[in-house]
Tab-separated table of N, CA and C in Angstrom:
chain	number	residue	atom	x	y	z
A	1	MET	N	109.647	61.618	-106.094
A	1	MET	CA	108.814	62.759	-105.854
A	1	MET	C	107.624	62.654	-106.793
A	2	SER	N	106.447	62.594	-106.246
A	2	SER	CA	105.266	62.414	-107.083
A	2	SER	C	104.984	63.687	-107.854
A	3	GLY	N	104.407	63.489	-109.040
A	3	GLY	CA	104.083	64.625	-109.877
A	3	GLY	C	105.212	65.071	-110.786
A	4	SER	N	106.439	64.565	-110.574
A	4	SER	CA	107.553	64.929	-111.441
A	4	SER	C	107.408	64.235	-112.780
A	5	ILE	N	107.677	64.964	-113.833
A	5	ILE	CA	107.612	64.385	-115.154
A	5	ILE	C	108.996	64.415	-115.761
A	6	VAL	N	109.476	63.248	-116.149
A	6	VAL	CA	110.742	63.158	-116.843
A	6	VAL	C	110.403	63.052	-118.316
A	7	HIS	N	110.850	63.994	-119.099
A	7	HIS	CA	110.438	64.060	-120.503
A	7	HIS	C	111.190	63.092	-121.400
A	8	GLY	N	112.463	63.214	-121.478
A	8	GLY	CA	113.243	62.373	-122.380
A	8	GLY	C	114.291	61.602	-121.614
A	9	PRO	N	115.072	60.836	-122.345
A	9	PRO	CA	116.113	60.047	-121.696
A	9	PRO	C	117.236	60.937	-121.162
A	10	LYS	N	117.982	60.383	-120.228
A	10	LYS	CA	119.168	61.059	-119.694
A	10	LYS	C	120.369	60.529	-120.480
A	11	VAL	N	121.053	61.432	-121.160
A	11	VAL	CA	122.189	61.049	-121.994
A	11	VAL	C	123.469	61.650	-121.410
A	12	PHE	N	124.455	60.801	-121.200
A	12	PHE	CA	125.776	61.240	-120.751
A	12	PHE	C	126.596	61.509	-122.008
A	13	LEU	N	127.065	62.727	-122.163
A	13	LEU	CA	127.872	63.122	-123.311
A	13	LEU	C	129.338	63.094	-122.902
A	14	ALA	N	130.065	62.113	-123.421
A	14	ALA	CA	131.482	61.944	-123.073
A	14	ALA	C	132.357	62.433	-124.219
A	15	ALA	N	133.403	63.175	-123.877
A	15	ALA	CA	134.346	63.675	-124.875
A	15	ALA	C	135.658	64.001	-124.170
A	16	PRO	N	136.757	64.005	-124.905
A	16	PRO	CA	138.043	64.354	-124.294
A	16	PRO	C	137.985	65.731	-123.631
A	17	PHE	N	138.746	65.877	-122.568
A	17	PHE	CA	138.734	67.131	-121.831
A	17	PHE	C	140.119	67.760	-121.795
A	18	GLY	N	140.992	67.203	-120.967
A	18	GLY	CA	142.294	67.809	-120.694
A	18	GLY	C	143.151	68.078	-121.909
A	19	ASN	N	143.101	67.201	-122.912
A	19	ASN	CA	143.937	67.425	-124.085
A	19	ASN	C	143.375	68.496	-125.021
A	20	HIS	N	142.261	69.111	-124.641
A	20	HIS	CA	141.694	70.208	-125.430
A	20	HIS	C	141.781	71.541	-124.685
A	21	VAL	N	142.607	71.580	-123.643
A	21	VAL	CA	142.802	72.816	-122.887
A	21	VAL	C	144.227	73.320	-123.147
A	22	ARG	N	144.324	74.562	-123.580
A	22	ARG	CA	145.625	75.188	-123.821
A	22	ARG	C	145.649	76.508	-123.058
A	23	ASP	N	146.683	76.697	-122.260
A	23	ASP	CA	146.818	77.930	-121.473
A	23	ASP	C	145.555	78.217	-120.678
A	24	ASN	N	145.006	77.164	-120.042
A	24	ASN	CA	143.812	77.241	-119.206
A	24	ASN	C	142.543	77.653	-119.965
A	25	VAL	N	142.539	77.493	-121.279
A	25	VAL	CA	141.370	77.824	-122.090
A	25	VAL	C	141.015	76.605	-122.940
A	26	PHE	N	139.744	76.220	-122.896
A	26	PHE	CA	139.278	75.112	-123.715
A	26	PHE	C	139.288	75.563	-125.171
A	27	LEU	N	139.835	74.736	-126.059
A	27	LEU	CA	139.938	75.097	-127.473
A	27	LEU	C	138.555	75.415	-128.047
A	28	PRO	N	138.373	76.621	-128.581
A	28	PRO	CA	137.049	77.047	-129.070
A	28	PRO	C	136.435	76.099	-130.098
A	29	GLU	N	137.241	75.552	-131.005
A	29	GLU	CA	136.680	74.660	-132.031
A	29	GLU	C	136.189	73.349	-131.428
A	30	LYS	N	136.867	72.853	-130.394
A	30	LYS	CA	136.427	71.622	-129.731
A	30	LYS	C	135.211	71.892	-128.850
A	31	LYS	N	135.174	73.073	-128.229
A	31	LYS	CA	134.009	73.461	-127.433
A	31	LYS	C	132.777	73.536	-128.335
A	32	ALA	N	132.913	74.150	-129.498
A	32	ALA	CA	131.787	74.263	-130.443
A	32	ALA	C	131.332	72.875	-130.889
A	33	GLU	N	132.287	71.975	-131.116
A	33	GLU	CA	131.946	70.614	-131.542
A	33	GLU	C	131.124	69.899	-130.471
A	34	ILE	N	131.575	69.946	-129.225
A	34	ILE	CA	130.873	69.292	-128.125
A	34	ILE	C	129.505	69.942	-127.913
A	35	LEU	N	129.454	71.262	-127.986
A	35	LEU	CA	128.180	71.967	-127.816
A	35	LEU	C	127.175	71.613	-128.911
A	36	SER	N	127.659	71.295	-130.113
A	36	SER	CA	126.728	70.928	-131.183
A	36	SER	C	125.994	69.630	-130.826
A	37	TYR	N	126.684	68.694	-130.174
A	37	TYR	CA	126.035	67.450	-129.736
A	37	TYR	C	125.088	67.736	-128.574
A	38	HIS	N	125.541	68.534	-127.616
A	38	HIS	CA	124.709	68.878	-126.460
A	38	HIS	C	123.425	69.570	-126.918
A	39	THR	N	123.574	70.525	-127.810
A	39	THR	CA	122.421	71.277	-128.310
A	39	THR	C	121.433	70.364	-129.030
A	40	ARG	N	121.951	69.498	-129.902
A	40	ARG	CA	121.052	68.628	-130.670
A	40	ARG	C	120.330	67.639	-129.766
A	41	LEU	N	121.053	67.053	-128.802
A	41	LEU	CA	120.414	66.130	-127.852
A	41	LEU	C	119.311	66.844	-127.070
A	42	SER	N	119.589	68.064	-126.644
A	42	SER	CA	118.594	68.851	-125.905
A	42	SER	C	117.387	69.163	-126.778
A	43	GLU	N	117.626	69.506	-128.042
A	43	GLU	CA	116.523	69.779	-128.972
A	43	GLU	C	115.631	68.554	-129.149
A	44	LEU	N	116.244	67.376	-129.112
A	44	LEU	CA	115.465	66.139	-129.254
A	44	LEU	C	114.634	65.840	-127.999
A	45	GLY	N	114.994	66.474	-126.879
A	45	GLY	CA	114.242	66.270	-125.639
A	45	GLY	C	114.997	65.522	-124.558
A	46	ALA	N	116.289	65.285	-124.765
A	46	ALA	CA	117.090	64.582	-123.761
A	46	ALA	C	117.564	65.539	-122.671
A	47	SER	N	117.752	64.994	-121.481
A	47	SER	CA	118.483	65.691	-120.430
A	47	SER	C	119.926	65.258	-120.617
A	48	VAL	N	120.839	66.202	-120.708
A	48	VAL	CA	122.225	65.884	-121.061
A	48	VAL	C	123.165	66.266	-119.928
A	49	PHE	N	124.051	65.325	-119.574
A	49	PHE	CA	125.131	65.642	-118.637
A	49	PHE	C	126.422	65.680	-119.429
A	50	SER	N	127.174	66.745	-119.234
A	50	SER	CA	128.498	66.891	-119.835
A	50	SER	C	129.438	67.367	-118.746
A	51	SER	N	130.520	66.627	-118.537
A	51	SER	CA	131.489	67.056	-117.529
A	51	SER	C	132.110	68.393	-117.935
A	52	HIS	N	132.156	68.654	-119.223
A	52	HIS	CA	132.710	69.918	-119.706
A	52	HIS	C	131.894	71.099	-119.181
A	53	MET	N	130.576	70.971	-119.275
A	53	MET	CA	129.716	72.036	-118.776
A	53	MET	C	129.680	72.032	-117.250
A	54	ASN	N	129.692	70.846	-116.655
A	54	ASN	CA	129.691	70.723	-115.198
A	54	ASN	C	130.913	71.423	-114.593
A	55	GLU	N	132.028	71.333	-115.304
A	55	GLU	CA	133.274	71.941	-114.819
A	55	GLU	C	133.561	73.277	-115.497
A	56	GLU	N	132.529	73.837	-116.109
A	56	GLU	CA	132.632	75.142	-116.759
A	56	GLU	C	133.833	75.213	-117.697
A	57	TRP	N	133.997	74.148	-118.510
A	57	TRP	CA	135.048	74.066	-119.523
A	57	TRP	C	136.439	74.245	-118.911
A	58	GLY	N	136.601	73.781	-117.676
A	58	GLY	CA	137.891	73.838	-116.994
A	58	GLY	C	138.035	75.002	-116.042
A	59	ALA	N	137.142	75.959	-116.108
A	59	ALA	CA	137.236	77.159	-115.264
A	59	ALA	C	136.829	76.885	-113.820
A	60	ALA	N	136.005	75.847	-113.586
A	60	ALA	CA	135.518	75.586	-112.225
A	60	ALA	C	136.615	75.050	-111.322
A	61	GLY	N	137.634	74.441	-111.903
A	61	GLY	CA	138.746	73.937	-111.098
A	61	GLY	C	138.333	72.892	-110.077
A	62	LEU	N	137.409	71.999	-110.444
A	62	LEU	CA	136.957	70.973	-109.514
A	62	LEU	C	138.091	70.015	-109.182
A	63	PRO	N	138.235	69.652	-107.906
A	63	PRO	CA	139.255	68.660	-107.551
A	63	PRO	C	138.876	67.299	-108.120
A	64	PRO	N	139.876	66.426	-108.346
A	64	PRO	CA	139.619	65.121	-108.963
A	64	PRO	C	138.511	64.319	-108.285
A	65	GLU	N	138.428	64.353	-106.964
A	65	GLU	CA	137.406	63.558	-106.285
A	65	GLU	C	135.988	64.069	-106.600
A	66	ASP	N	135.838	65.368	-106.819
A	66	ASP	CA	134.528	65.910	-107.200
A	66	ASP	C	134.191	65.570	-108.648
A	67	CYS	N	135.188	65.661	-109.526
A	67	CYS	CA	134.967	65.281	-110.938
A	67	CYS	C	134.554	63.822	-111.021
A	68	MET	N	135.274	62.962	-110.303
A	68	MET	CA	134.992	61.529	-110.335
A	68	MET	C	133.600	61.250	-109.779
A	69	ARG	N	133.267	61.852	-108.659
A	69	ARG	CA	131.947	61.652	-108.042
A	69	ARG	C	130.833	62.080	-108.993
A	70	ASP	N	130.954	63.278	-109.545
A	70	ASP	CA	129.907	63.797	-110.436
A	70	ASP	C	129.755	62.929	-111.679
A	71	ASP	N	130.887	62.552	-112.274
A	71	ASP	CA	130.824	61.733	-113.492
A	71	ASP	C	130.211	60.362	-113.214
A	72	LEU	N	130.617	59.710	-112.142
A	72	LEU	CA	130.085	58.377	-111.855
A	72	LEU	C	128.604	58.424	-111.519
A	73	ARG	N	128.181	59.430	-110.792
A	73	ARG	CA	126.747	59.565	-110.507
A	73	ARG	C	125.961	59.766	-111.795
A	74	ALA	N	126.463	60.627	-112.657
A	74	ALA	CA	125.764	60.891	-113.918
A	74	ALA	C	125.796	59.668	-114.836
A	75	LEU	N	126.933	58.982	-114.883
A	75	LEU	CA	127.017	57.766	-115.700
A	75	LEU	C	126.029	56.716	-115.213
A	76	HIS	N	125.962	56.549	-113.910
A	76	HIS	CA	125.072	55.535	-113.357
A	76	HIS	C	123.600	55.884	-113.586
A	77	ALA	N	123.276	57.157	-113.543
A	77	ALA	CA	121.892	57.596	-113.721
A	77	ALA	C	121.488	57.685	-115.192
A	78	SER	N	122.456	57.648	-116.083
A	78	SER	CA	122.155	57.844	-117.512
A	78	SER	C	121.385	56.674	-118.102
A	79	ASP	N	120.668	56.984	-119.170
A	79	ASP	CA	119.956	55.963	-119.934
A	79	ASP	C	120.783	55.515	-121.132
A	80	SER	N	121.681	56.385	-121.608
A	80	SER	CA	122.582	56.042	-122.706
A	80	SER	C	123.765	57.000	-122.683
A	81	LEU	N	124.787	56.635	-123.450
A	81	LEU	CA	125.964	57.483	-123.599
A	81	LEU	C	126.130	57.848	-125.057
A	82	CYS	N	126.564	59.073	-125.291
A	82	CYS	CA	126.996	59.512	-126.602
A	82	CYS	C	128.456	59.887	-126.412
A	83	THR	N	129.345	59.098	-126.989
A	83	THR	CA	130.765	59.211	-126.701
A	83	THR	C	131.538	59.670	-127.926
A	84	LEU	N	132.169	60.835	-127.812
A	84	LEU	CA	132.956	61.399	-128.905
A	84	LEU	C	134.395	60.917	-128.747
A	85	VAL	N	134.769	59.975	-129.566
A	85	VAL	CA	136.094	59.373	-129.456
A	85	VAL	C	137.067	59.965	-130.462
A	86	GLY	N	136.619	60.240	-131.657
A	86	GLY	CA	137.532	60.706	-132.700
A	86	GLY	C	138.394	59.550	-133.160
A	87	GLY	N	139.703	59.775	-133.210
A	87	GLY	CA	140.626	58.730	-133.646
A	87	GLY	C	141.053	57.805	-132.534
A	88	GLU	N	141.154	58.341	-131.326
A	88	GLU	CA	141.603	57.556	-130.178
A	88	GLU	C	141.026	58.192	-128.917
A	89	PRO	N	140.460	57.386	-128.016
A	89	PRO	CA	139.853	57.989	-126.817
A	89	PRO	C	140.906	58.511	-125.846
A	90	SER	N	140.554	59.574	-125.145
A	90	SER	CA	141.403	60.058	-124.067
A	90	SER	C	141.295	59.059	-122.908
A	91	ALA	N	142.155	59.190	-121.926
A	91	ALA	CA	142.101	58.301	-120.761
A	91	ALA	C	140.760	58.424	-120.048
A	92	GLY	N	140.244	59.646	-119.930
A	92	GLY	CA	138.957	59.850	-119.262
A	92	GLY	C	137.811	59.207	-120.014
A	93	VAL	N	137.790	59.360	-121.331
A	93	VAL	CA	136.733	58.761	-122.141
A	93	VAL	C	136.839	57.238	-122.085
A	94	ALA	N	138.063	56.704	-122.112
A	94	ALA	CA	138.245	55.250	-122.007
A	94	ALA	C	137.693	54.743	-120.668
A	95	PHE	N	137.919	55.493	-119.598
A	95	PHE	CA	137.378	55.126	-118.284
A	95	PHE	C	135.852	55.133	-118.330
A	96	GLU	N	135.278	56.186	-118.907
A	96	GLU	CA	133.817	56.291	-118.989
A	96	GLU	C	133.231	55.151	-119.823
A	97	LEU	N	133.902	54.778	-120.896
A	97	LEU	CA	133.448	53.645	-121.696
A	97	LEU	C	133.501	52.348	-120.894
A	98	GLY	N	134.561	52.165	-120.113
A	98	GLY	CA	134.673	50.972	-119.272
A	98	GLY	C	133.566	50.916	-118.237
A	99	TYR	N	133.263	52.053	-117.633
A	99	TYR	CA	132.188	52.089	-116.640
A	99	TYR	C	130.852	51.793	-117.313
A	100	ALA	N	130.628	52.379	-118.481
A	100	ALA	CA	129.388	52.130	-119.223
A	100	ALA	C	129.238	50.637	-119.512
A	101	ALA	N	130.338	49.994	-119.876
A	101	ALA	CA	130.290	48.550	-120.146
A	101	ALA	C	129.951	47.783	-118.877
A	102	SER	N	130.510	48.215	-117.751
A	102	SER	CA	130.280	47.481	-116.498
A	102	SER	C	128.835	47.587	-116.028
A	103	VAL	N	128.154	48.695	-116.344
A	103	VAL	CA	126.754	48.844	-115.939
A	103	VAL	C	125.796	48.647	-117.117
A	104	ARG	N	126.349	48.217	-118.237
A	104	ARG	CA	125.572	47.827	-119.420
A	104	ARG	C	124.708	48.951	-119.991
A	105	ARG	N	125.254	50.165	-120.048
A	105	ARG	CA	124.505	51.279	-120.627
A	105	ARG	C	124.668	51.270	-122.140
A	106	PRO	N	123.580	51.400	-122.869
A	106	PRO	CA	123.682	51.501	-124.325
A	106	PRO	C	124.569	52.694	-124.684
A	107	THR	N	125.423	52.491	-125.674
A	107	THR	CA	126.430	53.497	-125.994
A	107	THR	C	126.502	53.749	-127.493
A	108	VAL	N	126.612	55.031	-127.829
A	108	VAL	CA	126.896	55.442	-129.193
A	108	VAL	C	128.351	55.892	-129.198
A	109	LEU	N	129.112	55.294	-130.069
A	109	LEU	CA	130.533	55.589	-130.191
A	109	LEU	C	130.723	56.382	-131.479
A	110	VAL	N	131.147	57.633	-131.365
A	110	VAL	CA	131.360	58.482	-132.527
A	110	VAL	C	132.865	58.547	-132.772
A	111	THR	N	133.282	58.010	-133.906
A	111	THR	CA	134.705	57.875	-134.181
A	111	THR	C	135.005	58.123	-135.648
A	112	SER	N	136.228	58.502	-135.907
A	112	SER	CA	136.641	58.671	-137.293
A	112	SER	C	136.962	57.325	-137.930
A	113	SER	N	137.340	56.339	-137.109
A	113	SER	CA	137.649	55.009	-137.641
A	113	SER	C	137.493	53.952	-136.555
A	114	PHE	N	136.394	53.234	-136.586
A	114	PHE	CA	136.122	52.200	-135.594
A	114	PHE	C	137.210	51.122	-135.598
A	115	HIS	N	137.671	50.724	-136.766
A	115	HIS	CA	138.636	49.630	-136.853
A	115	HIS	C	140.010	49.998	-136.324
A	116	SER	N	140.288	51.291	-136.136
A	116	SER	CA	141.585	51.691	-135.576
A	116	SER	C	141.565	51.728	-134.045
A	117	LEU	N	140.392	51.549	-133.448
A	117	LEU	CA	140.285	51.573	-131.981
A	117	LEU	C	140.755	50.248	-131.392
A	118	SER	N	141.033	50.251	-130.106
A	118	SER	CA	141.510	49.043	-129.438
A	118	SER	C	140.471	47.935	-129.508
A	119	SER	N	140.939	46.704	-129.414
A	119	SER	CA	140.021	45.567	-129.461
A	119	SER	C	139.079	45.575	-128.256
A	120	MET	N	139.511	46.116	-127.126
A	120	MET	CA	138.632	46.219	-125.955
A	120	MET	C	137.424	47.099	-126.268
A	121	ILE	N	137.663	48.231	-126.896
A	121	ILE	CA	136.557	49.126	-127.235
A	121	ILE	C	135.709	48.516	-128.347
A	122	ARG	N	136.351	47.945	-129.349
A	122	ARG	CA	135.583	47.318	-130.431
A	122	ARG	C	134.742	46.152	-129.917
A	123	GLY	N	135.167	45.521	-128.840
A	123	GLY	CA	134.438	44.380	-128.282
A	123	GLY	C	133.327	44.743	-127.324
A	124	MET	N	133.132	46.036	-127.050
A	124	MET	CA	132.092	46.447	-126.101
A	124	MET	C	130.704	45.977	-126.503
A	125	GLY	N	130.488	45.810	-127.790
A	125	GLY	CA	129.182	45.385	-128.279
A	125	GLY	C	128.791	43.994	-127.814
A	126	THR	N	129.737	43.233	-127.285
A	126	THR	CA	129.394	41.915	-126.739
A	126	THR	C	128.796	42.035	-125.349
A	127	LEU	N	128.964	43.201	-124.711
A	127	LEU	CA	128.455	43.417	-123.344
A	127	LEU	C	127.219	44.300	-123.283
A	128	LEU	N	127.076	45.174	-124.249
A	128	LEU	CA	125.999	46.154	-124.204
A	128	LEU	C	125.582	46.502	-125.616
A	129	GLU	N	124.498	47.245	-125.711
A	129	GLU	CA	124.051	47.695	-127.026
A	129	GLU	C	124.966	48.838	-127.459
A	130	LEU	N	125.723	48.597	-128.513
A	130	LEU	CA	126.709	49.559	-129.012
A	130	LEU	C	126.379	49.915	-130.454
A	131	GLU	N	126.276	51.209	-130.702
A	131	GLU	CA	126.078	51.709	-132.063
A	131	GLU	C	127.281	52.566	-132.409
A	132	VAL	N	127.802	52.377	-133.602
A	132	VAL	CA	128.976	53.120	-134.049
A	132	VAL	C	128.567	54.078	-135.151
A	133	VAL	N	128.997	55.331	-135.003
A	133	VAL	CA	128.797	56.340	-136.037
A	133	VAL	C	130.194	56.797	-136.445
A	134	GLU	N	130.547	56.527	-137.694
A	134	GLU	CA	131.878	56.898	-138.193
A	134	GLU	C	131.796	58.140	-139.058
A	135	GLY	N	132.843	58.944	-138.975
A	135	GLY	CA	132.926	60.130	-139.820
A	135	GLY	C	133.587	61.278	-139.094
A	136	ASP	N	133.513	62.437	-139.687
A	136	ASP	CA	134.059	63.658	-139.112
A	136	ASP	C	133.147	64.100	-137.973
A	137	LEU	N	133.682	64.163	-136.751
A	137	LEU	CA	132.876	64.475	-135.575
A	137	LEU	C	132.184	65.831	-135.666
A	138	GLY	N	132.709	66.750	-136.466
A	138	GLY	CA	132.109	68.067	-136.602
A	138	GLY	C	131.062	68.153	-137.695
A	139	SER	N	130.894	67.099	-138.462
A	139	SER	CA	129.927	67.081	-139.565
A	139	SER	C	128.500	67.108	-139.034
A	140	ARG	N	127.661	67.929	-139.639
A	140	ARG	CA	126.248	68.010	-139.223
A	140	ARG	C	125.565	66.651	-139.333
A	141	ALA	N	125.897	65.896	-140.378
A	141	ALA	CA	125.278	64.584	-140.571
A	141	ALA	C	125.687	63.618	-139.457
A	142	VAL	N	126.941	63.663	-139.039
A	142	VAL	CA	127.418	62.794	-137.958
A	142	VAL	C	126.771	63.194	-136.640
A	143	VAL	N	126.707	64.494	-136.371
A	143	VAL	CA	126.058	64.985	-135.144
A	143	VAL	C	124.608	64.516	-135.105
A	144	GLU	N	123.898	64.699	-136.202
A	144	GLU	CA	122.484	64.318	-136.262
A	144	GLU	C	122.311	62.823	-136.037
A	145	LYS	N	123.082	62.022	-136.731
A	145	LYS	CA	122.969	60.558	-136.622
A	145	LYS	C	123.294	60.110	-135.187
A	146	ALA	N	124.418	60.571	-134.641
A	146	ALA	CA	124.840	60.152	-133.299
A	146	ALA	C	123.818	60.552	-132.245
A	147	CYS	N	123.315	61.770	-132.325
A	147	CYS	CA	122.356	62.252	-131.333
A	147	CYS	C	121.021	61.522	-131.442
A	148	SER	N	120.573	61.285	-132.655
A	148	SER	CA	119.310	60.558	-132.847
A	148	SER	C	119.413	59.147	-132.288
A	149	VAL	N	120.535	58.475	-132.557
A	149	VAL	CA	120.718	57.111	-132.064
A	149	VAL	C	120.833	57.103	-130.538
A	150	ALA	N	121.588	58.049	-129.962
A	150	ALA	CA	121.729	58.119	-128.499
A	150	ALA	C	120.378	58.379	-127.842
A	151	PHE	N	119.585	59.259	-128.437
A	151	PHE	CA	118.253	59.548	-127.910
A	151	PHE	C	117.372	58.298	-127.977
A	152	ASP	N	117.377	57.628	-129.122
A	152	ASP	CA	116.555	56.424	-129.298
A	152	ASP	C	116.978	55.303	-128.348
A	153	LEU	N	118.283	55.087	-128.218
A	153	LEU	CA	118.770	54.049	-127.293
A	153	LEU	C	118.373	54.379	-125.857
A	154	GLY	N	118.536	55.643	-125.483
A	154	GLY	CA	118.174	56.057	-124.131
A	154	GLY	C	116.693	55.900	-123.864
A	155	SER	N	115.876	56.242	-124.856
A	155	SER	CA	114.424	56.092	-124.709
A	155	SER	C	114.052	54.626	-124.555
A	156	LYS	N	114.655	53.782	-125.344
A	156	LYS	CA	114.394	52.341	-125.286
A	156	LYS	C	114.840	51.768	-123.934
A	157	TYR	N	116.026	52.171	-123.492
A	157	TYR	CA	116.547	51.655	-122.220
A	157	TYR	C	115.684	52.134	-121.061
A	158	ARG	N	115.230	53.374	-121.125
A	158	ARG	CA	114.400	53.936	-120.069
A	158	ARG	C	113.094	53.176	-119.921
A	159	ARG	N	112.587	52.666	-121.031
A	159	ARG	CA	111.341	51.911	-120.992
A	159	ARG	C	111.568	50.446	-120.642
A	160	SER	N	112.820	50.003	-120.706
A	160	SER	CA	113.073	48.582	-120.460
A	160	SER	C	112.987	48.276	-118.968
A	161	ASP	N	112.992	47.028	-118.647
A	161	ASP	CA	112.881	46.573	-117.270
A	161	ASP	C	114.197	46.799	-116.531
A	162	ARG	N	114.207	47.757	-115.621
A	162	ARG	CA	115.404	48.019	-114.828
A	162	ARG	C	115.214	47.384	-113.445
A	163	PHE	N	114.790	46.139	-113.458
A	163	PHE	CA	114.469	45.364	-112.268
A	163	PHE	C	115.552	45.456	-111.195
A	164	TRP	N	116.790	45.278	-111.577
A	164	TRP	CA	117.883	45.220	-110.591
A	164	TRP	C	118.128	46.551	-109.905
A	165	GLU	N	117.656	47.666	-110.482
A	165	GLU	CA	117.867	48.977	-109.875
A	165	GLU	C	116.706	49.418	-108.991
A	166	ASP	N	115.644	48.617	-108.892
A	166	ASP	CA	114.513	48.940	-108.045
A	166	ASP	C	114.968	48.889	-106.579
A	167	PRO	N	114.670	49.915	-105.763
A	167	PRO	CA	115.126	49.943	-104.365
A	167	PRO	C	114.672	48.727	-103.548
A	168	ASP	N	113.445	48.244	-103.777
A	168	ASP	CA	112.970	47.076	-103.031
A	168	ASP	C	113.758	45.828	-103.394
A	169	VAL	N	114.066	45.688	-104.664
A	169	VAL	CA	114.860	44.533	-105.104
A	169	VAL	C	116.270	44.634	-104.550
A	170	GLU	N	116.837	45.828	-104.575
A	170	GLU	CA	118.190	46.017	-104.050
A	170	GLU	C	118.264	45.615	-102.576
A	171	ARG	N	117.278	46.056	-101.781
A	171	ARG	CA	117.262	45.694	-100.358
A	171	ARG	C	117.119	44.183	-100.188
A	172	ALA	N	116.262	43.574	-100.977
A	172	ALA	CA	116.001	42.140	-100.856
A	172	ALA	C	117.216	41.296	-101.227
A	173	LEU	N	118.061	41.798	-102.112
A	173	LEU	CA	119.189	41.007	-102.583
A	173	LEU	C	120.483	41.264	-101.825
A	174	LYS	N	120.478	42.165	-100.850
A	174	LYS	CA	121.705	42.448	-100.100
A	174	LYS	C	122.136	41.228	-99.322
A	175	PHE	N	123.429	41.018	-99.296
A	175	PHE	CA	123.968	39.918	-98.504
A	175	PHE	C	123.773	40.236	-97.027
A	176	ARG	N	123.501	39.222	-96.267
A	176	ARG	CA	123.312	39.411	-94.832
A	176	ARG	C	124.578	39.003	-94.114
A	177	SER	N	124.853	39.660	-93.016
A	177	SER	CA	126.028	39.289	-92.223
A	177	SER	C	125.741	37.957	-91.529
A	178	LEU	N	126.777	37.313	-91.053
A	178	LEU	CA	126.598	36.032	-90.363
A	178	LEU	C	125.739	36.162	-89.122
A	179	GLY	N	125.730	37.361	-88.516
A	179	GLY	CA	124.936	37.588	-87.319
A	179	GLY	C	123.457	37.784	-87.604
A	180	GLY	N	123.100	38.011	-88.856
A	180	GLY	CA	121.707	38.276	-89.219
A	180	GLY	C	120.958	36.976	-89.477
A	181	THR	N	119.692	37.140	-89.779
A	181	THR	CA	118.871	35.955	-90.106
A	181	THR	C	119.261	35.430	-91.468
A	182	ARG	N	119.120	34.150	-91.594
A	182	ARG	CA	119.463	33.524	-92.872
A	182	ARG	C	118.228	33.102	-93.600
């Protein structure tokens, strides 16, 4: 759409979900923690996608196929990820990290201990630009560092050559059926 201005990078904010819901209520302290990252990224000028907000912190009751569709679309459209892992990623966050690796999205991994994570996650830096921020996920300094790095990575990626995602290139590289011209 001509005339549209995209201001900052699109950042996918990944964090555990289901294990922070008790009696159908998202734990207030974990909600505040996730919101601190969302708020800071927004203040920096990023457009932020959070499945937590998309699903109204569990109140929306989205069926799995809608959650999966929304998350994959947002992951694919993102310029970078800011991933709150803590000590060990949830199954959903591990899936999002795997998808990020498959599409080579720059990722910020916020963890209390990088060396305690699985070798698969520690090895992601061989596939994509990976920055690790260690510390207490609720610390203002950790929030600031992680958000600044996610914003910078997203800005850099947004300016980089996304040749393979250009619609004309995609059409040109599609495999042709045997019945088509060769």
